[in-house]
Short mmCIF file of C-alpha atoms in Angstrom, two decimals:
data_model
loop_
_atom_site.label_atom_id
_atom_site.label_comp_id
_atom_site.label_asym_id
_atom_site.label_seq_id
_atom_site.Cartn_x
_atom_site.Cartn_y
_atom_site.Cartn_z
CA MET Z 11 67.06 89.81 -0.03
CA ALA Z 12 69.56 87.79 1.98
CA ILE Z 13 70.88 89.45 5.12
CA PRO Z 14 74.70 89.53 4.92
CA SER Z 15 76.49 87.19 7.27
CA SER Z 16 78.71 90.00 8.52
CA LEU Z 17 75.88 91.62 10.48
CA THR Z 18 76.33 91.21 14.19
CA SER Z 19 74.62 92.66 17.20
CA ALA Z 20 76.25 94.82 19.85
CA THR Z 21 74.35 96.79 22.46
CA LEU Z 22 75.22 100.16 23.94
CA CYS Z 23 72.53 102.23 25.67
CA GLY Z 24 69.95 99.65 24.61
CA ALA Z 25 70.39 100.00 20.85
CA SER Z 26 71.36 97.37 18.30
CA VAL Z 27 74.09 98.41 15.90
CA PHE Z 28 75.96 97.38 12.74
CA PRO Z 29 79.40 95.78 12.47
CA LYS Z 30 82.19 98.11 13.56
CA ALA Z 31 79.69 100.80 14.44
CA ALA Z 32 78.08 101.44 17.78
CA LEU Z 33 76.49 104.22 19.73
CA ALA Z 34 78.13 106.45 22.28
CA CYS Z 35 75.42 107.81 24.49
CA SER Z 36 75.30 111.01 26.47
CA SER Z 37 72.69 112.95 28.36
CA GLU Z 38 74.04 116.16 26.79
CA PHE Z 39 72.98 117.63 23.48
CA PRO Z 40 73.63 120.96 21.71
CA SER Z 41 71.62 123.90 22.95
CA ASN Z 42 70.52 124.77 19.42
CA LEU Z 43 68.40 121.62 19.31
CA SER Z 44 64.99 121.72 20.87
CA SER Z 45 65.24 118.09 21.97
CA PRO Z 46 67.48 115.08 21.71
CA PHE Z 47 64.98 113.61 19.22
CA GLU Z 48 66.38 115.77 16.41
CA SER Z 49 69.12 114.45 14.10
CA SER Z 50 69.32 111.15 15.93
CA LYS Z 51 70.55 108.38 13.63
CA ILE Z 52 70.16 104.63 14.07
CA CYS Z 53 68.38 102.43 15.47
CA LEU Z 54 67.19 98.98 14.71
CA THR Z 55 66.62 97.09 17.91
CA SER Z 56 66.85 93.56 16.55
CA PHE Z 57 67.45 91.45 13.47
CA PRO Z 58 64.46 90.74 11.24
CA PRO Z 59 62.69 87.42 11.69
CA ALA Z 60 63.28 84.41 9.46
CA SER Z 61 60.46 85.54 7.19
CA LYS Z 62 62.63 88.59 6.71
CA LYS Z 63 63.10 89.50 3.13
CA ASN Z 64 61.73 93.00 2.81
CA ALA Z 65 63.41 94.49 5.88
CA THR Z 66 65.24 97.77 5.25
CA TRP Z 67 68.36 98.78 7.10
CA ASN Z 68 68.21 102.57 7.36
CA LEU Z 69 70.99 104.46 9.08
CA THR Z 70 69.85 107.95 8.12
CA ARG Z 71 66.27 107.91 9.23
CA ASN Z 72 65.56 110.05 12.32
CA VAL Z 73 64.60 107.81 15.20
CA ALA Z 74 63.73 108.98 18.70
CA PRO Z 75 66.17 107.71 21.34
CA ILE Z 76 65.39 107.34 24.99
CA GLN Z 77 64.39 110.67 26.55
CA GLY Z 78 67.45 112.65 27.59
CA ILE Z 79 69.91 110.39 25.78
CA ARG Z 80 71.87 111.46 22.68
CA CYS Z 81 73.45 108.73 20.57
CA HIS Z 82 76.49 109.21 18.33
CA ALA Z 83 78.09 106.73 15.92
CA MET Z 84 81.55 105.47 16.79
CA GLN Z 85 83.79 102.60 15.69
CA VAL Z 86 83.92 99.40 17.70
CA GLU Z 87 84.89 95.84 16.93
CA THR Z 88 82.17 93.20 17.09
CA ARG Z 89 82.29 89.43 16.90
CA GLU Z 90 79.87 86.90 15.49
CA CYS Z 91 77.58 85.36 18.07
CA PHE Z 92 76.58 81.72 17.67
CA THR Z 93 74.59 81.46 20.88
CA ALA Z 94 71.72 79.03 21.29
CA GLY Z 95 68.43 80.74 20.54
CA LYS Z 96 69.94 83.38 18.26
CA LYS Z 97 68.81 83.79 14.68
CA PHE Z 98 71.03 82.35 11.96
CA GLN Z 99 72.97 85.12 10.20
CA LEU Z 100 71.80 84.04 6.74
CA SER Z 101 68.25 84.11 5.47
CA ASP Z 102 69.07 82.03 2.37
CA VAL Z 103 71.88 79.72 1.26
CA ILE Z 104 72.76 80.73 -2.29
CA GLU Z 105 76.55 80.67 -2.77
CA GLY Z 106 79.81 79.69 -1.14
CA GLN Z 107 80.90 83.31 -0.75
CA GLN Z 108 78.30 83.81 2.00
CA PHE Z 109 80.31 81.89 4.58
CA ASP Z 110 83.35 82.79 6.64
CA ARG Z 111 85.44 80.26 8.54
CA GLU Z 112 83.91 81.12 11.92
CA MET Z 113 80.44 80.44 10.58
CA LEU Z 114 81.64 77.24 8.91
CA SER Z 115 83.04 76.01 12.21
CA ALA Z 116 79.77 76.79 13.98
CA ILE Z 117 77.71 75.03 11.29
CA PHE Z 118 79.96 71.99 11.55
CA ASP Z 119 79.37 71.91 15.31
CA VAL Z 120 75.63 71.76 14.63
CA ALA Z 121 76.20 69.06 12.01
CA ARG Z 122 78.00 66.93 14.61
CA GLU Z 123 74.96 67.30 16.85
CA MET Z 124 72.84 66.15 13.92
CA GLU Z 125 75.00 63.03 13.63
CA LYS Z 126 74.03 62.17 17.20
CA ILE Z 127 70.35 62.72 16.42
CA GLU Z 128 70.57 60.49 13.34
CA LYS Z 129 72.16 57.70 15.39
CA SER Z 130 69.60 58.03 18.19
CA SER Z 131 66.62 55.70 18.34
CA THR Z 132 64.42 58.58 19.47
CA GLN Z 133 62.54 60.57 16.83
CA SER Z 134 63.55 64.23 16.89
CA GLU Z 135 60.81 66.86 16.86
CA ILE Z 136 63.06 69.90 16.39
CA LEU Z 137 61.22 70.86 13.18
CA LYS Z 138 57.80 69.45 14.02
CA GLY Z 139 55.13 71.58 12.36
CA TYR Z 140 57.46 72.86 9.60
CA LEU Z 141 57.09 72.06 5.90
CA MET Z 142 59.86 71.98 3.28
CA ALA Z 143 59.26 72.12 -0.47
CA THR Z 144 61.83 70.55 -2.79
CA LEU Z 145 61.53 72.15 -6.22
CA PHE Z 146 63.86 70.33 -8.62
CA TYR Z 147 64.07 71.32 -12.30
CA GLU Z 148 67.02 68.98 -12.87
CA PRO Z 149 67.58 65.32 -11.92
CA SER Z 150 68.90 64.55 -8.45
CA THR Z 151 69.27 61.54 -6.20
CA ARG Z 152 71.58 62.40 -3.28
CA THR Z 153 70.73 66.09 -2.89
CA ARG Z 154 66.95 65.75 -3.03
CA LEU Z 155 66.73 62.57 -0.94
CA SER Z 156 69.21 63.82 1.67
CA PHE Z 157 67.26 67.06 2.09
CA GLU Z 158 63.99 65.15 2.40
CA SER Z 159 65.55 62.67 4.82
CA ALA Z 160 67.04 65.56 6.82
CA MET Z 161 63.65 67.23 7.18
CA LYS Z 162 61.87 64.06 8.20
CA ARG Z 163 64.56 63.05 10.68
CA LEU Z 164 64.03 66.38 12.44
CA GLY Z 165 60.26 65.86 12.63
CA GLY Z 166 59.27 68.06 9.67
CA GLU Z 167 57.26 67.26 6.57
CA VAL Z 168 58.05 67.44 2.86
CA LEU Z 169 56.28 68.66 -0.26
CA THR Z 170 58.16 67.54 -3.34
CA THR Z 171 58.20 67.90 -7.09
CA GLU Z 172 60.73 66.01 -9.20
CA ASN Z 173 61.51 67.07 -12.76
CA ALA Z 174 59.66 70.35 -12.29
CA ARG Z 175 60.85 71.47 -15.72
CA GLU Z 176 58.39 69.03 -17.30
CA PHE Z 177 55.88 68.21 -14.58
CA SER Z 178 55.11 71.61 -13.06
CA SER Z 179 53.49 74.74 -14.45
CA ALA Z 180 56.90 75.71 -15.81
CA ALA Z 181 56.00 73.41 -18.71
CA LYS Z 182 53.06 75.76 -19.37
CA GLY Z 183 55.30 78.80 -19.40
CA GLU Z 184 54.96 79.98 -15.80
CA THR Z 185 57.84 82.21 -14.71
CA LEU Z 186 60.14 81.16 -11.89
CA GLU Z 187 59.06 84.20 -9.88
CA ASP Z 188 55.38 83.23 -10.09
CA THR Z 189 56.19 79.64 -9.12
CA ILE Z 190 58.13 80.82 -6.07
CA ARG Z 191 55.38 83.23 -4.99
CA THR Z 192 52.90 80.38 -5.19
CA VAL Z 193 54.98 77.69 -3.50
CA GLU Z 194 55.97 79.93 -0.58
CA GLY Z 195 52.30 80.04 0.38
CA TYR Z 196 52.37 76.30 1.04
CA THR Z 197 55.66 75.81 2.87
CA ASP Z 198 58.20 77.25 5.31
CA ILE Z 199 61.38 76.76 3.27
CA ILE Z 200 62.20 76.04 -0.39
CA VAL Z 201 65.06 73.85 -1.60
CA MET Z 202 65.52 74.42 -5.33
CA ARG Z 203 67.65 72.97 -8.11
CA HIS Z 204 67.49 74.73 -11.45
CA PHE Z 205 69.12 74.44 -14.85
CA GLU Z 206 69.99 78.15 -15.09
CA SER Z 207 72.92 79.78 -13.32
CA GLY Z 208 71.60 82.56 -11.09
CA ALA Z 209 68.12 81.08 -10.72
CA ALA Z 210 68.55 80.53 -6.98
CA ARG Z 211 69.45 84.17 -6.43
CA LYS Z 212 66.36 85.19 -8.38
CA ALA Z 213 64.20 82.87 -6.29
CA ALA Z 214 65.64 84.21 -3.04
CA ALA Z 215 64.99 87.79 -4.12
CA THR Z 216 61.35 86.86 -4.78
CA ALA Z 217 60.58 84.71 -1.75
CA ASN Z 218 59.71 85.82 1.77
CA ILE Z 219 60.81 82.48 3.21
CA PRO Z 220 64.29 80.90 3.17
CA VAL Z 221 65.59 79.51 -0.12
CA ILE Z 222 68.40 76.96 -0.38
CA ASN Z 223 70.29 76.59 -3.63
CA ALA Z 224 70.55 72.86 -4.40
CA GLY Z 225 72.46 73.60 -7.61
CA ASP Z 226 71.84 76.21 -10.30
CA GLY Z 227 73.07 74.99 -13.67
CA PRO Z 228 76.84 75.49 -13.99
CA GLY Z 229 76.71 78.15 -11.23
CA GLU Z 230 77.08 76.95 -7.64
CA HIS Z 231 76.14 74.15 -5.26
CA PRO Z 232 76.84 75.59 -1.79
CA THR Z 233 75.43 72.77 0.33
CA GLN Z 234 77.62 70.29 -1.54
CA ALA Z 235 80.64 72.48 -0.82
CA LEU Z 236 79.70 72.62 2.86
CA LEU Z 237 79.52 68.84 3.10
CA ASP Z 238 82.77 68.56 1.13
CA VAL Z 239 84.65 70.81 3.56
CA TYR Z 240 83.03 68.99 6.49
CA THR Z 241 84.23 65.70 4.99
CA ILE Z 242 87.78 66.97 4.50
CA GLN Z 243 87.92 68.15 8.10
CA SER Z 244 86.52 64.84 9.36
CA GLU Z 245 88.83 62.69 7.23
CA ILE Z 246 92.07 64.70 7.19
CA GLY Z 247 91.67 66.40 10.57
CA LYS Z 248 92.43 69.91 9.36
CA LEU Z 249 91.56 72.51 6.74
CA ASP Z 250 94.53 74.85 6.97
CA GLY Z 251 97.66 73.83 5.09
CA ILE Z 252 96.06 71.24 2.81
CA SER Z 253 96.54 70.63 -0.90
CA VAL Z 254 93.56 69.71 -3.05
CA ALA Z 255 93.36 68.49 -6.65
CA LEU Z 256 90.13 69.41 -8.44
CA VAL Z 257 89.82 67.04 -11.39
CA GLY Z 258 87.49 66.63 -14.36
CA ASP Z 259 84.85 69.01 -15.65
CA LEU Z 260 85.90 72.24 -13.96
CA ALA Z 261 84.17 74.55 -16.45
CA ASN Z 262 80.67 73.16 -15.87
CA GLY Z 263 81.06 71.66 -12.41
CA ARG Z 264 79.17 73.79 -9.89
CA THR Z 265 80.50 71.65 -7.02
CA VAL Z 266 84.14 72.53 -7.67
CA ARG Z 267 83.31 76.21 -8.04
CA SER Z 268 81.60 76.37 -4.65
CA LEU Z 269 84.31 74.25 -3.05
CA ALA Z 270 87.01 76.61 -4.34
CA TYR Z 271 85.19 79.54 -2.73
CA LEU Z 272 85.10 77.78 0.65
CA LEU Z 273 88.68 76.52 0.53
CA ALA Z 274 89.77 80.13 0.07
CA LYS Z 275 88.66 80.81 3.66
CA PHE Z 276 91.51 78.72 5.05
CA LYS Z 277 95.24 79.33 5.43
CA ASP Z 278 98.05 77.93 3.29
CA VAL Z 279 95.74 75.99 0.98
CA LYS Z 280 96.99 75.00 -2.46
CA ILE Z 281 94.61 74.00 -5.24
CA TYR Z 282 95.57 72.09 -8.38
CA PHE Z 283 93.27 72.21 -11.41
CA VAL Z 284 93.51 69.08 -13.55
CA SER Z 285 91.17 68.93 -16.52
CA PRO Z 286 90.90 68.52 -20.28
CA GLU Z 287 91.57 71.79 -22.08
CA ILE Z 288 87.96 72.28 -23.13
CA VAL Z 289 86.63 72.17 -19.54
CA LYS Z 290 89.28 74.15 -17.68
CA MET Z 291 88.39 76.13 -14.57
CA LYS Z 292 86.95 79.53 -15.47
CA ASP Z 293 88.87 82.71 -14.90
CA ASP Z 294 86.50 84.14 -12.29
CA ILE Z 295 87.44 81.39 -9.82
CA LYS Z 296 91.16 81.78 -10.54
CA GLU Z 297 90.91 85.53 -10.03
CA TYR Z 298 88.99 85.07 -6.78
CA LEU Z 299 91.61 82.68 -5.43
CA THR Z 300 94.45 85.00 -6.42
CA SER Z 301 92.76 88.01 -4.83
CA ASN Z 302 92.37 86.02 -1.61
CA GLY Z 303 95.98 84.87 -1.53
CA VAL Z 304 95.28 81.24 -2.41
CA GLU Z 305 97.97 79.47 -4.40
CA TRP Z 306 96.71 77.55 -7.42
CA GLU Z 307 98.25 75.72 -10.34
CA GLU Z 308 96.98 74.12 -13.53
CA SER Z 309 98.40 70.76 -14.52
CA SER Z 310 97.80 68.05 -17.08
CA ASN Z 311 99.60 65.35 -15.05
CA LEU Z 312 97.19 63.78 -12.56
CA MET Z 313 99.73 61.20 -11.40
CA GLU Z 314 102.19 63.88 -10.36
CA VAL Z 315 99.56 66.05 -8.70
CA ALA Z 316 97.93 63.14 -6.84
CA SER Z 317 101.25 62.24 -5.24
CA LYS Z 318 101.37 65.70 -3.60
CA CYS Z 319 97.77 66.13 -2.48
CA ASP Z 320 95.76 65.46 0.63
CA VAL Z 321 92.54 65.36 -1.41
CA VAL Z 322 91.86 64.21 -4.96
CA TYR Z 323 88.40 65.57 -5.80
CA GLN Z 324 87.26 63.81 -8.96
CA THR Z 325 84.21 64.89 -11.02
CA ARG Z 326 82.50 63.49 -14.09
CA ILE Z 327 82.49 65.17 -17.48
CA GLN Z 328 78.93 66.52 -17.68
CA ARG Z 329 77.41 65.45 -20.96
CA GLU Z 330 74.25 67.50 -20.33
CA ARG Z 331 76.27 70.74 -20.51
CA PHE Z 332 77.57 70.08 -24.04
CA GLY Z 333 74.24 70.37 -25.87
CA GLU Z 334 74.59 68.96 -29.39
CA ARG Z 335 78.42 69.08 -29.34
CA LEU Z 336 78.84 65.47 -28.36
CA ASP Z 337 82.13 65.38 -30.21
CA LEU Z 338 83.54 67.75 -27.61
CA TYR Z 339 82.12 65.62 -24.81
CA GLU Z 340 83.72 62.48 -26.20
CA ALA Z 341 87.03 64.31 -26.56
CA ALA Z 342 86.94 65.35 -22.90
CA ARG Z 343 85.71 62.20 -21.17
CA GLY Z 344 88.00 59.41 -20.05
CA LYS Z 345 91.16 61.48 -19.93
CA TYR Z 346 91.63 61.44 -16.16
CA ILE Z 347 90.75 58.22 -14.33
CA VAL Z 348 91.19 57.37 -10.66
CA ASP Z 349 92.24 53.72 -10.58
CA LYS Z 350 94.57 51.32 -8.79
CA ASP Z 351 97.58 52.85 -10.50
CA LEU Z 352 96.70 56.30 -9.14
CA LEU Z 353 96.18 54.84 -5.67
CA GLY Z 354 99.73 53.57 -5.87
CA VAL Z 355 101.19 57.08 -5.99
CA MET Z 356 98.82 58.72 -3.51
CA GLN Z 357 99.77 59.43 0.08
CA LYS Z 358 98.62 56.91 2.69
CA LYS Z 359 96.52 59.46 4.57
CA SER Z 360 95.06 61.19 1.52
CA ILE Z 361 91.45 60.76 0.38
CA ILE Z 362 89.50 60.48 -2.85
CA MET Z 363 86.27 62.46 -3.06
CA HIS Z 364 83.53 62.72 -5.70
CA PRO Z 365 80.20 64.56 -5.58
CA LEU Z 366 78.58 61.65 -7.46
CA PRO Z 367 77.14 60.29 -9.64
CA ARG Z 368 80.20 58.76 -11.20
CA LEU Z 369 80.47 57.10 -14.58
CA ASP Z 370 83.86 55.64 -15.43
CA GLU Z 371 86.12 58.30 -13.88
CA ILE Z 372 86.68 56.21 -10.72
CA THR Z 373 87.00 52.49 -11.28
CA ALA Z 374 84.95 50.19 -9.04
CA ASP Z 375 88.01 48.46 -7.63
CA VAL Z 376 88.96 51.71 -5.87
CA ASP Z 377 85.88 51.52 -3.65
CA ALA Z 378 87.43 49.05 -1.21
CA ASP Z 379 90.42 51.29 -0.49
CA PRO Z 380 90.04 53.17 2.84
CA ARG Z 381 91.06 56.37 1.06
CA ALA Z 382 87.87 56.21 -1.04
CA ALA Z 383 85.76 58.67 0.94
CA TYR Z 384 82.98 59.44 -1.55
CA PHE Z 385 80.22 57.36 0.03
CA ARG Z 386 81.09 58.70 3.49
CA GLN Z 387 81.06 62.12 1.84
CA ALA Z 388 77.53 61.50 0.55
CA LYS Z 389 76.37 60.46 4.04
CA ASN Z 390 77.78 63.68 5.46
CA GLY Z 391 75.36 65.53 3.21
CA LEU Z 392 72.56 64.40 5.49
CA PHE Z 393 74.13 65.96 8.59
CA ILE Z 394 75.00 69.24 6.90
CA ARG Z 395 71.50 69.59 5.46
CA MET Z 396 69.90 68.74 8.79
CA ALA Z 397 72.02 71.50 10.33
CA LEU Z 398 71.08 74.06 7.67
CA LEU Z 399 67.35 73.34 7.94
CA LYS Z 400 67.51 73.69 11.70
CA LEU Z 401 69.50 76.94 11.52
CA LEU Z 402 67.39 78.59 8.81
CA LEU Z 403 64.07 77.70 10.42
CA ILE Z 404 64.69 78.08 14.15
CA GLY Z 405 68.23 79.44 14.58
CA TRP Z 406 71.22 78.33 16.63
#
């Protein structure tokens, strides 16, 4: 069970409390009670540790306060605390909706510190003694290797299985839950990619150690979205007031789904959806954006959209999601290409992004243009994943 990011800690009369609720304390209590220990409600004194999962937050259980002190609930405002030594607010990283902009800013600050560590000639030992397991049921190059590099650069060690769908006990019929229960006995954190949407949430509900979703089928890819937003901020210099074109396979692309969730945290953002009809963005994302006041528009004219945008986020048409309907795949692919002609209409300070791998949706002659940010984007994945491993395992 992931602990919600909205939980913060405030202290009145020595008791930890929930967001917007605190304790007013008094030495007086009604004469009809034999002691102040009766009908007292609250109190957890701290957040659960990183190994966390089965903690229960109980506001109705009678708990004895300090002798002579009566505690009452009242409303207060609290703020997130990102102080060194504090526990990270999340116990797992499963979806883009977990993050708010304050947490994103704090994570990006840690990522910038990770950039310094990566450039240093001195080996970091921040995560010395920790083990990370990468459990990948689908192919991966950048995500798996950047996580493994991140762990090693911070002094940790890696246990890895590639193509777990065929070369693990899953091929023998073992359930995901049993695999997770087994693997958590060998490691301190699990990074998992799976072919089924929702598999990461299931793994997190099972595990008693942190789980990071490295992509769950057509569901979400939150760490990719984090590095994408980090890249936009680094390249454009802002996140409020930007316009972004999401292009390509928007129905099956987990990266664009997670990115849309994160972009919704910022002000005056406009999102354009440009895709073949058969792989249009799903309604749940559109409804989420609308409910959060984010302006969005569907278009079939990439040239027109690209001329207005700060970011053109291209994605490949995912053949593996079409099953045996290769006719539909062939009908969708090749419709929207980023090439020299598109560069000609784009703004001088705009950027082109892609989660990679690419096929033919960005031509190779675009690579030399300074607006082609996709390889810098991939490198940023290392810093974001270093930051997340550090935060999940040892805190701020």
